[in-house]
Amino acid sequence: VSFEASIDRYLRLSDEQEDLLHKFSRAYLVQGSAGTGKTTLALFYALNVYERNPDDLVFLFTYHDELACVCRSYKVNLVGSEPLADESGGVQVFSYLEFCRQYLRSNLGEGRQWLTRQSSISILNKIISAKSRWARSYDAEGFYSLIYSFLKGRFVPGTDRLPVDKEDYSRIFKDYGSVPGDLEDILEVFSNYDKTLKGLKRYDEADLIRLSYTNQKQRSLPLVNQRAPWIVIDEIQDFTELEWKSIMLFWENQCRY
C-alpha cells in the first residue's frame, strides 16, 4: 500500500494480516487476543479499501471515543502529505456514539440535551441509594451497563421491536440465559431512572443509539456524491445488539442508492 512508508514502527502486521488487506470479496471476522493487532489491521484495511476505491466512502467504527481519536491520529500519520480523505468523505473514523451524534445533528438538529455516561451514573447512584435493599444489591456503574447493554440495548427476541414492558424484558433475559429473580427491582430502578431523565428533559447514550436507529428506519442518510459504502468495525463483540443492527441498517440504507 502507498502509505506503507509512513507506518509507525509499532504498527506492524503479520504475513496473514497482510494477505487479508487484499481480500475484498466478502465480510471477514478477525479474532485474536489483546495486542495481536486487530485494531491496526482494521485501520490498515479501511485505508487500503479507500486507496483501491477512491470513489467510495469508508467508515471505521470503534467502540470507544478514545480509540476513535487514536485511530484518527494514526490515520493522519499514515497518510502524511497526501490525504486519502477530506471532510466530505473518504475514510471516516468514529466511535458509534460519535457517529450517532453527527447523524442526529445532521438529520434532527441540535434540539436535544444529551447526558454523559458519568452524569447517568450519578443519577442512578441517587436512585439506588433511596432504598437500602437496592444499595446492598446494585452499584450505579454496573446498573448503567445493564441499562445500556440489555434494557435499552437489545430487541425483543425474534423481532426488530424495542422492549416496552415486563414481558418483553423477561423474554430478553431468558434469551440470554435466565430471568433474574430480582427483575421487579431492576425494572423499578430502571423506571425511576427513565422518569428522572424525562423530568430533566435529557437523553442518555443509549437513547442516542435508539433515536438514531428509529430515525434510520424512517429515512436513509444520503450518500455524498452517491459513493458506495464500506464498513470496518473494531471490537464488534463489545457492541450491543442495537448498535451493530443500527450499523447494518445504515449500510443497507446506503446500498439502496
PDB file of C-alpha atoms in Angstrom:
ATOM      1  CA  VAL A   1       0.000   0.000   0.000  1.00  0.00           C
ATOM      2  CA  SER A   2       1.245   3.510  -0.764  1.00  0.00           C
ATOM      3  CA  PHE A   3       1.035   4.735   2.845  1.00  0.00           C
ATOM      4  CA  GLU A   4       3.488   1.997   3.940  1.00  0.00           C
ATOM      5  CA  ALA A   5       6.444   4.379   4.073  1.00  0.00           C
ATOM      6  CA  SER A   6       4.731   6.323   6.825  1.00  0.00           C
ATOM      7  CA  ILE A   7       3.887   3.297   9.013  1.00  0.00           C
ATOM      8  CA  ASP A   8       4.720   3.797  12.658  1.00  0.00           C
ATOM      9  CA  ARG A   9       7.319   1.274  13.838  1.00  0.00           C
ATOM     10  CA  TYR A  10       4.800  -0.067  16.364  1.00  0.00           C
ATOM     11  CA  LEU A  11       2.099  -0.598  13.721  1.00  0.00           C
ATOM     12  CA  ARG A  12       3.130  -3.852  12.096  1.00  0.00           C
ATOM     13  CA  LEU A  13       1.072  -6.663  10.605  1.00  0.00           C
ATOM     14  CA  SER A  14       1.772 -10.369  10.391  1.00  0.00           C
ATOM     15  CA  ASP A  15       2.016 -12.036   6.974  1.00  0.00           C
ATOM     16  CA  GLU A  16      -1.503 -13.432   7.426  1.00  0.00           C
ATOM     17  CA  GLN A  17      -2.838  -9.985   8.246  1.00  0.00           C
ATOM     18  CA  GLU A  18      -1.029  -8.505   5.236  1.00  0.00           C
ATOM     19  CA  ASP A  19      -2.723 -11.083   2.994  1.00  0.00           C
ATOM     20  CA  LEU A  20      -6.139 -10.049   4.307  1.00  0.00           C
ATOM     21  CA  LEU A  21      -5.564  -6.443   3.223  1.00  0.00           C
ATOM     22  CA  HIS A  22      -6.037  -7.533  -0.387  1.00  0.00           C
ATOM     23  CA  LYS A  23      -9.251  -9.517   0.046  1.00  0.00           C
ATOM     24  CA  PHE A  24     -12.464  -7.631  -0.653  1.00  0.00           C
ATOM     25  CA  SER A  25     -14.954 -10.206  -1.932  1.00  0.00           C
ATOM     26  CA  ARG A  26     -16.688 -10.967   1.394  1.00  0.00           C
ATOM     27  CA  ALA A  27     -17.083  -9.890   5.005  1.00  0.00           C
ATOM     28  CA  TYR A  28     -14.362 -11.121   7.358  1.00  0.00           C
ATOM     29  CA  LEU A  29     -14.420 -11.708  11.123  1.00  0.00           C
ATOM     30  CA  VAL A  30     -10.953 -11.354  12.667  1.00  0.00           C
ATOM     31  CA  GLN A  31     -10.459 -12.856  16.125  1.00  0.00           C
ATOM     32  CA  GLY A  32      -7.477 -12.598  18.436  1.00  0.00           C
ATOM     33  CA  SER A  33      -6.402 -11.808  21.980  1.00  0.00           C
ATOM     34  CA  ALA A  34      -5.451  -8.322  23.167  1.00  0.00           C
ATOM     35  CA  GLY A  35      -2.355  -6.913  21.489  1.00  0.00           C
ATOM     36  CA  THR A  36      -2.463  -9.117  18.378  1.00  0.00           C
ATOM     37  CA  GLY A  37      -3.064  -6.183  16.029  1.00  0.00           C
ATOM     38  CA  LYS A  38      -6.803  -6.334  15.378  1.00  0.00           C
ATOM     39  CA  THR A  39      -7.280  -2.560  15.579  1.00  0.00           C
ATOM     40  CA  THR A  40      -4.171  -1.924  13.486  1.00  0.00           C
ATOM     41  CA  LEU A  41      -5.471  -4.345  10.880  1.00  0.00           C
ATOM     42  CA  ALA A  42      -8.884  -2.653  10.894  1.00  0.00           C
ATOM     43  CA  LEU A  43      -7.298   0.753  10.294  1.00  0.00           C
ATOM     44  CA  PHE A  44      -4.975  -0.535   7.552  1.00  0.00           C
ATOM     45  CA  TYR A  45      -7.845  -2.379   5.904  1.00  0.00           C
ATOM     46  CA  ALA A  46     -10.010   0.761   5.854  1.00  0.00           C
ATOM     47  CA  LEU A  47      -7.173   2.810   4.342  1.00  0.00           C
ATOM     48  CA  ASN A  48      -6.387   0.116   1.796  1.00  0.00           C
ATOM     49  CA  VAL A  49     -10.051  -0.196   0.761  1.00  0.00           C
ATOM     50  CA  TYR A  50     -10.245   3.530   0.125  1.00  0.00           C
ATOM     51  CA  GLU A  51      -6.928   3.599  -1.711  1.00  0.00           C
ATOM     52  CA  ARG A  52      -8.252   0.936  -4.091  1.00  0.00           C
ATOM     53  CA  ASN A  53     -11.728   2.509  -4.305  1.00  0.00           C
ATOM     54  CA  PRO A  54     -11.250   6.294  -4.084  1.00  0.00           C
ATOM     55  CA  ASP A  55     -14.793   6.996  -5.291  1.00  0.00           C
ATOM     56  CA  ASP A  56     -16.264   5.038  -2.354  1.00  0.00           C
ATOM     57  CA  LEU A  57     -16.923   6.009   1.244  1.00  0.00           C
ATOM     58  CA  VAL A  58     -15.256   4.006   4.018  1.00  0.00           C
ATOM     59  CA  PHE A  59     -16.315   4.008   7.672  1.00  0.00           C
ATOM     60  CA  LEU A  60     -14.207   2.614  10.505  1.00  0.00           C
ATOM     61  CA  PHE A  61     -16.276   2.237  13.676  1.00  0.00           C
ATOM     62  CA  THR A  62     -14.682   1.717  17.089  1.00  0.00           C
ATOM     63  CA  TYR A  63     -16.320   1.032  20.438  1.00  0.00           C
ATOM     64  CA  HIS A  64     -14.781   3.879  22.462  1.00  0.00           C
ATOM     65  CA  ASP A  65     -14.460   7.597  21.676  1.00  0.00           C
ATOM     66  CA  GLU A  66     -10.860   7.485  22.892  1.00  0.00           C
ATOM     67  CA  LEU A  67      -9.903   4.697  20.487  1.00  0.00           C
ATOM     68  CA  ALA A  68     -11.550   6.533  17.597  1.00  0.00           C
ATOM     69  CA  CYS A  69      -9.417   9.576  18.433  1.00  0.00           C
ATOM     70  CA  VAL A  70      -6.249   7.437  18.482  1.00  0.00           C
ATOM     71  CA  CYS A  71      -7.160   5.844  15.134  1.00  0.00           C
ATOM     72  CA  ARG A  72      -7.777   9.256  13.572  1.00  0.00           C
ATOM     73  CA  SER A  73      -4.335  10.378  14.757  1.00  0.00           C
ATOM     74  CA  TYR A  74      -2.696   7.276  13.316  1.00  0.00           C
ATOM     75  CA  LYS A  75      -4.613   7.795  10.074  1.00  0.00           C
ATOM     76  CA  VAL A  76      -3.142  11.290   9.739  1.00  0.00           C
ATOM     77  CA  ASN A  77       0.364   9.960  10.440  1.00  0.00           C
ATOM     78  CA  LEU A  78      -0.003   7.177   7.895  1.00  0.00           C
ATOM     79  CA  VAL A  79      -1.496   9.330   5.162  1.00  0.00           C
ATOM     80  CA  GLY A  80       1.139  12.017   5.502  1.00  0.00           C
ATOM     81  CA  SER A  81       1.054  14.878   2.988  1.00  0.00           C
ATOM     82  CA  GLU A  82      -1.277  13.045   0.594  1.00  0.00           C
ATOM     83  CA  PRO A  83      -4.570  12.649   2.468  1.00  0.00           C
ATOM     84  CA  LEU A  84      -6.801   9.783   1.460  1.00  0.00           C
ATOM     85  CA  ALA A  85      -9.905  11.591   2.643  1.00  0.00           C
ATOM     86  CA  ASP A  86     -11.373  15.042   3.047  1.00  0.00           C
ATOM     87  CA  GLU A  87     -14.226  16.376   5.122  1.00  0.00           C
ATOM     88  CA  SER A  88     -16.809  15.318   2.546  1.00  0.00           C
ATOM     89  CA  GLY A  89     -15.999  11.635   2.600  1.00  0.00           C
ATOM     90  CA  GLY A  90     -13.146   9.168   2.215  1.00  0.00           C
ATOM     91  CA  VAL A  91     -12.072   7.241   5.301  1.00  0.00           C
ATOM     92  CA  GLN A  92     -14.131   8.392   8.269  1.00  0.00           C
ATOM     93  CA  VAL A  93     -13.315   7.116  11.767  1.00  0.00           C
ATOM     94  CA  PHE A  94     -15.954   7.260  14.512  1.00  0.00           C
ATOM     95  CA  SER A  95     -16.923   5.590  17.708  1.00  0.00           C
ATOM     96  CA  TYR A  96     -20.503   4.577  17.083  1.00  0.00           C
ATOM     97  CA  LEU A  97     -21.717   7.120  19.641  1.00  0.00           C
ATOM     98  CA  GLU A  98     -19.826   9.846  17.768  1.00  0.00           C
ATOM     99  CA  PHE A  99     -21.401   8.724  14.522  1.00  0.00           C
ATOM    100  CA  CYS A 100     -24.903   8.826  16.029  1.00  0.00           C
ATOM    101  CA  ARG A 101     -24.314  12.316  17.417  1.00  0.00           C
ATOM    102  CA  GLN A 102     -23.253  13.519  13.967  1.00  0.00           C
ATOM    103  CA  TYR A 103     -26.088  11.662  12.247  1.00  0.00           C
ATOM    104  CA  LEU A 104     -28.736  13.160  14.536  1.00  0.00           C
ATOM    105  CA  ARG A 105     -27.275  16.671  14.297  1.00  0.00           C
ATOM    106  CA  SER A 106     -27.447  16.375  10.509  1.00  0.00           C
ATOM    107  CA  ASN A 107     -30.998  14.993  10.463  1.00  0.00           C
ATOM    108  CA  LEU A 108     -32.756  16.278  13.585  1.00  0.00           C
ATOM    109  CA  GLY A 109     -30.817  19.408  14.518  1.00  0.00           C
ATOM    110  CA  GLU A 110     -29.447  20.401  17.932  1.00  0.00           C
ATOM    111  CA  GLY A 111     -32.668  20.385  19.971  1.00  0.00           C
ATOM    112  CA  ARG A 112     -31.867  17.535  22.386  1.00  0.00           C
ATOM    113  CA  GLN A 113     -29.755  17.597  25.535  1.00  0.00           C
ATOM    114  CA  TRP A 114     -27.551  14.523  25.959  1.00  0.00           C
ATOM    115  CA  LEU A 115     -26.192  13.206  29.232  1.00  0.00           C
ATOM    116  CA  THR A 116     -22.688  11.869  29.571  1.00  0.00           C
ATOM    117  CA  ARG A 117     -22.183   8.377  30.918  1.00  0.00           C
ATOM    118  CA  GLN A 118     -20.936   9.787  34.212  1.00  0.00           C
ATOM    119  CA  SER A 119     -23.999  12.019  34.603  1.00  0.00           C
ATOM    120  CA  SER A 120     -26.242   8.989  34.066  1.00  0.00           C
ATOM    121  CA  ILE A 121     -24.302   7.050  36.690  1.00  0.00           C
ATOM    122  CA  SER A 122     -24.690   9.934  39.170  1.00  0.00           C
ATOM    123  CA  ILE A 123     -28.471   9.888  38.658  1.00  0.00           C
ATOM    124  CA  LEU A 124     -28.554   6.135  39.170  1.00  0.00           C
ATOM    125  CA  ASN A 125     -26.475   6.416  42.315  1.00  0.00           C
ATOM    126  CA  LYS A 126     -29.083   8.696  43.891  1.00  0.00           C
ATOM    127  CA  ILE A 127     -31.920   6.379  42.873  1.00  0.00           C
ATOM    128  CA  ILE A 128     -30.190   3.243  44.153  1.00  0.00           C
ATOM    129  CA  SER A 129     -29.300   4.948  47.449  1.00  0.00           C
ATOM    130  CA  ALA A 130     -33.005   5.618  48.113  1.00  0.00           C
ATOM    131  CA  LYS A 131     -33.617   2.011  49.252  1.00  0.00           C
ATOM    132  CA  SER A 132     -31.250   0.001  51.411  1.00  0.00           C
ATOM    133  CA  ARG A 133     -32.141  -3.175  49.509  1.00  0.00           C
ATOM    134  CA  TRP A 134     -31.054  -1.598  46.234  1.00  0.00           C
ATOM    135  CA  ALA A 135     -27.935  -0.104  47.803  1.00  0.00           C
ATOM    136  CA  ARG A 136     -26.892  -3.580  49.001  1.00  0.00           C
ATOM    137  CA  SER A 137     -27.633  -5.239  45.653  1.00  0.00           C
ATOM    138  CA  TYR A 138     -26.587  -2.775  42.962  1.00  0.00           C
ATOM    139  CA  ASP A 139     -23.844  -0.340  42.129  1.00  0.00           C
ATOM    140  CA  ALA A 140     -24.615   2.582  39.835  1.00  0.00           C
ATOM    141  CA  GLU A 141     -21.889   1.899  37.273  1.00  0.00           C
ATOM    142  CA  GLY A 142     -22.857  -1.747  36.886  1.00  0.00           C
ATOM    143  CA  PHE A 143     -26.533  -0.848  36.645  1.00  0.00           C
ATOM    144  CA  TYR A 144     -25.815   1.686  33.913  1.00  0.00           C
ATOM    145  CA  SER A 145     -24.054  -1.058  31.936  1.00  0.00           C
ATOM    146  CA  LEU A 146     -27.169  -3.211  32.390  1.00  0.00           C
ATOM    147  CA  ILE A 147     -29.349  -0.403  31.035  1.00  0.00           C
ATOM    148  CA  TYR A 148     -27.066   0.320  28.106  1.00  0.00           C
ATOM    149  CA  SER A 149     -26.432  -3.297  27.119  1.00  0.00           C
ATOM    150  CA  PHE A 150     -29.733  -5.008  27.955  1.00  0.00           C
ATOM    151  CA  LEU A 151     -32.648  -2.795  28.967  1.00  0.00           C
ATOM    152  CA  LYS A 152     -32.086  -0.250  26.196  1.00  0.00           C
ATOM    153  CA  GLY A 153     -29.581  -2.102  24.021  1.00  0.00           C
ATOM    154  CA  ARG A 154     -31.458  -5.201  22.859  1.00  0.00           C
ATOM    155  CA  PHE A 155     -34.507  -6.077  20.817  1.00  0.00           C
ATOM    156  CA  VAL A 156     -37.313  -8.395  21.860  1.00  0.00           C
ATOM    157  CA  PRO A 157     -36.067 -11.824  20.646  1.00  0.00           C
ATOM    158  CA  GLY A 158     -37.256 -12.744  17.168  1.00  0.00           C
ATOM    159  CA  THR A 159     -38.345  -9.184  16.368  1.00  0.00           C
ATOM    160  CA  ASP A 160     -36.933  -5.786  15.452  1.00  0.00           C
ATOM    161  CA  ARG A 161     -39.035  -4.241  18.242  1.00  0.00           C
ATOM    162  CA  LEU A 162     -37.564  -2.468  21.244  1.00  0.00           C
ATOM    163  CA  PRO A 163     -38.894  -3.689  24.649  1.00  0.00           C
ATOM    164  CA  VAL A 164     -41.666  -1.761  26.404  1.00  0.00           C
ATOM    165  CA  ASP A 165     -42.938  -3.902  29.291  1.00  0.00           C
ATOM    166  CA  LYS A 166     -42.020  -6.609  31.817  1.00  0.00           C
ATOM    167  CA  GLU A 167     -42.890  -9.434  29.437  1.00  0.00           C
ATOM    168  CA  ASP A 168     -40.551  -8.030  26.791  1.00  0.00           C
ATOM    169  CA  TYR A 169     -37.686  -7.685  29.274  1.00  0.00           C
ATOM    170  CA  SER A 170     -38.305 -11.190  30.590  1.00  0.00           C
ATOM    171  CA  ARG A 171     -38.002 -12.551  27.052  1.00  0.00           C
ATOM    172  CA  ILE A 172     -34.729 -10.695  26.541  1.00  0.00           C
ATOM    173  CA  PHE A 173     -33.168 -12.025  29.762  1.00  0.00           C
ATOM    174  CA  LYS A 174     -34.446 -15.543  29.094  1.00  0.00           C
ATOM    175  CA  ASP A 175     -32.963 -15.474  25.591  1.00  0.00           C
ATOM    176  CA  TYR A 176     -29.542 -14.618  27.027  1.00  0.00           C
ATOM    177  CA  GLY A 177     -29.637 -17.068  29.929  1.00  0.00           C
ATOM    178  CA  SER A 178     -32.293 -16.769  32.603  1.00  0.00           C
ATOM    179  CA  VAL A 179     -34.698 -14.234  34.054  1.00  0.00           C
ATOM    180  CA  PRO A 180     -33.181 -12.702  37.228  1.00  0.00           C
ATOM    181  CA  GLY A 181     -35.092 -13.233  40.440  1.00  0.00           C
ATOM    182  CA  ASP A 182     -34.916  -9.517  41.207  1.00  0.00           C
ATOM    183  CA  LEU A 183     -36.418  -8.430  37.870  1.00  0.00           C
ATOM    184  CA  GLU A 184     -39.131  -6.429  39.655  1.00  0.00           C
ATOM    185  CA  ASP A 185     -36.485  -4.377  41.471  1.00  0.00           C
ATOM    186  CA  ILE A 186     -34.411  -3.970  38.304  1.00  0.00           C
ATOM    187  CA  LEU A 187     -37.391  -2.625  36.394  1.00  0.00           C
ATOM    188  CA  GLU A 188     -38.375  -0.315  39.253  1.00  0.00           C
ATOM    189  CA  VAL A 189     -34.896   1.236  39.364  1.00  0.00           C
ATOM    190  CA  PHE A 190     -34.955   1.471  35.578  1.00  0.00           C
ATOM    191  CA  SER A 191     -38.397   3.115  35.615  1.00  0.00           C
ATOM    192  CA  ASN A 192     -37.259   5.682  38.199  1.00  0.00           C
ATOM    193  CA  TYR A 193     -34.182   6.418  36.094  1.00  0.00           C
ATOM    194  CA  ASP A 194     -36.261   6.920  32.941  1.00  0.00           C
ATOM    195  CA  LYS A 195     -38.734   9.164  34.795  1.00  0.00           C
ATOM    196  CA  THR A 196     -35.835  11.264  36.084  1.00  0.00           C
ATOM    197  CA  LEU A 197     -34.452  11.707  32.566  1.00  0.00           C
ATOM    198  CA  LYS A 198     -37.879  12.695  31.251  1.00  0.00           C
ATOM    199  CA  GLY A 199     -38.274  15.195  34.083  1.00  0.00           C
ATOM    200  CA  LEU A 200     -34.894  16.723  33.226  1.00  0.00           C
ATOM    201  CA  LYS A 201     -35.717  16.601  29.501  1.00  0.00           C
ATOM    202  CA  ARG A 202     -32.436  14.800  28.944  1.00  0.00           C
ATOM    203  CA  TYR A 203     -31.399  11.702  26.966  1.00  0.00           C
ATOM    204  CA  ASP A 204     -28.659   9.206  27.793  1.00  0.00           C
ATOM    205  CA  GLU A 205     -26.189   7.488  25.468  1.00  0.00           C
ATOM    206  CA  ALA A 206     -28.475   4.509  24.913  1.00  0.00           C
ATOM    207  CA  ASP A 207     -31.268   6.898  23.863  1.00  0.00           C
ATOM    208  CA  LEU A 208     -28.828   8.363  21.355  1.00  0.00           C
ATOM    209  CA  ILE A 209     -28.406   4.942  19.737  1.00  0.00           C
ATOM    210  CA  ARG A 210     -32.137   4.203  19.893  1.00  0.00           C
ATOM    211  CA  LEU A 211     -33.126   7.503  18.298  1.00  0.00           C
ATOM    212  CA  SER A 212     -30.532   7.075  15.577  1.00  0.00           C
ATOM    213  CA  TYR A 213     -31.853   3.581  14.835  1.00  0.00           C
ATOM    214  CA  THR A 214     -35.519   4.590  14.696  1.00  0.00           C
ATOM    215  CA  ASN A 215     -34.683   7.595  12.519  1.00  0.00           C
ATOM    216  CA  GLN A 216     -32.687   5.418  10.125  1.00  0.00           C
ATOM    217  CA  LYS A 217     -35.663   3.074   9.837  1.00  0.00           C
ATOM    218  CA  GLN A 218     -37.741   6.007   8.632  1.00  0.00           C
ATOM    219  CA  ARG A 219     -35.221   7.637   6.342  1.00  0.00           C
ATOM    220  CA  SER A 220     -31.811   6.956   4.840  1.00  0.00           C
ATOM    221  CA  LEU A 221     -28.827   9.286   5.033  1.00  0.00           C
ATOM    222  CA  PRO A 222     -27.969  10.492   1.510  1.00  0.00           C
ATOM    223  CA  LEU A 223     -24.628   9.386   0.208  1.00  0.00           C
ATOM    224  CA  VAL A 224     -22.057  12.057  -0.567  1.00  0.00           C
ATOM    225  CA  ASN A 225     -21.834  12.036  -4.360  1.00  0.00           C
ATOM    226  CA  GLN A 226     -23.566   8.641  -4.253  1.00  0.00           C
ATOM    227  CA  ARG A 227     -20.433   6.869  -3.044  1.00  0.00           C
ATOM    228  CA  ALA A 228     -20.664   3.153  -2.306  1.00  0.00           C
ATOM    229  CA  PRO A 229     -20.226   2.350   1.413  1.00  0.00           C
ATOM    230  CA  TRP A 230     -17.630   0.104   3.062  1.00  0.00           C
ATOM    231  CA  ILE A 231     -17.816  -0.565   6.803  1.00  0.00           C
ATOM    232  CA  VAL A 232     -14.998  -1.812   9.057  1.00  0.00           C
ATOM    233  CA  ILE A 233     -15.842  -2.444  12.738  1.00  0.00           C
ATOM    234  CA  ASP A 234     -13.275  -2.796  15.513  1.00  0.00           C
ATOM    235  CA  GLU A 235     -14.149  -4.822  18.660  1.00  0.00           C
ATOM    236  CA  ILE A 236     -17.601  -5.765  17.353  1.00  0.00           C
ATOM    237  CA  GLN A 237     -18.054  -8.196  20.260  1.00  0.00           C
ATOM    238  CA  ASP A 238     -18.361  -5.159  22.574  1.00  0.00           C
ATOM    239  CA  PHE A 239     -21.156  -3.570  20.543  1.00  0.00           C
ATOM    240  CA  THR A 240     -24.708  -4.004  21.780  1.00  0.00           C
ATOM    241  CA  GLU A 241     -27.273  -5.730  19.589  1.00  0.00           C
ATOM    242  CA  LEU A 242     -28.873  -2.346  18.940  1.00  0.00           C
ATOM    243  CA  GLU A 243     -25.540  -0.802  17.902  1.00  0.00           C
ATOM    244  CA  TRP A 244     -24.500  -3.421  15.366  1.00  0.00           C
ATOM    245  CA  LYS A 245     -28.011  -3.738  13.949  1.00  0.00           C
ATOM    246  CA  SER A 246     -28.046   0.059  13.587  1.00  0.00           C
ATOM    247  CA  ILE A 247     -24.779  -0.134  11.671  1.00  0.00           C
ATOM    248  CA  MET A 248     -26.205  -2.789   9.374  1.00  0.00           C
ATOM    249  CA  LEU A 249     -29.331  -0.684   8.841  1.00  0.00           C
ATOM    250  CA  PHE A 250     -27.161   2.302   7.958  1.00  0.00           C
ATOM    251  CA  TRP A 251     -25.248   0.165   5.453  1.00  0.00           C
ATOM    252  CA  GLU A 252     -28.458  -1.198   3.936  1.00  0.00           C
ATOM    253  CA  ASN A 253     -29.854   2.316   3.563  1.00  0.00           C
ATOM    254  CA  GLN A 254     -26.697   3.452   1.816  1.00  0.00           C
ATOM    255  CA  CYS A 255     -26.773   0.498  -0.555  1.00  0.00           C
ATOM    256  CA  ARG A 256     -30.224   1.497  -1.793  1.00  0.00           C
ATOM    257  CA  TYR A 257     -28.692   4.248  -3.901  1.00  0.00           C
TER     258      TYR A 257
END
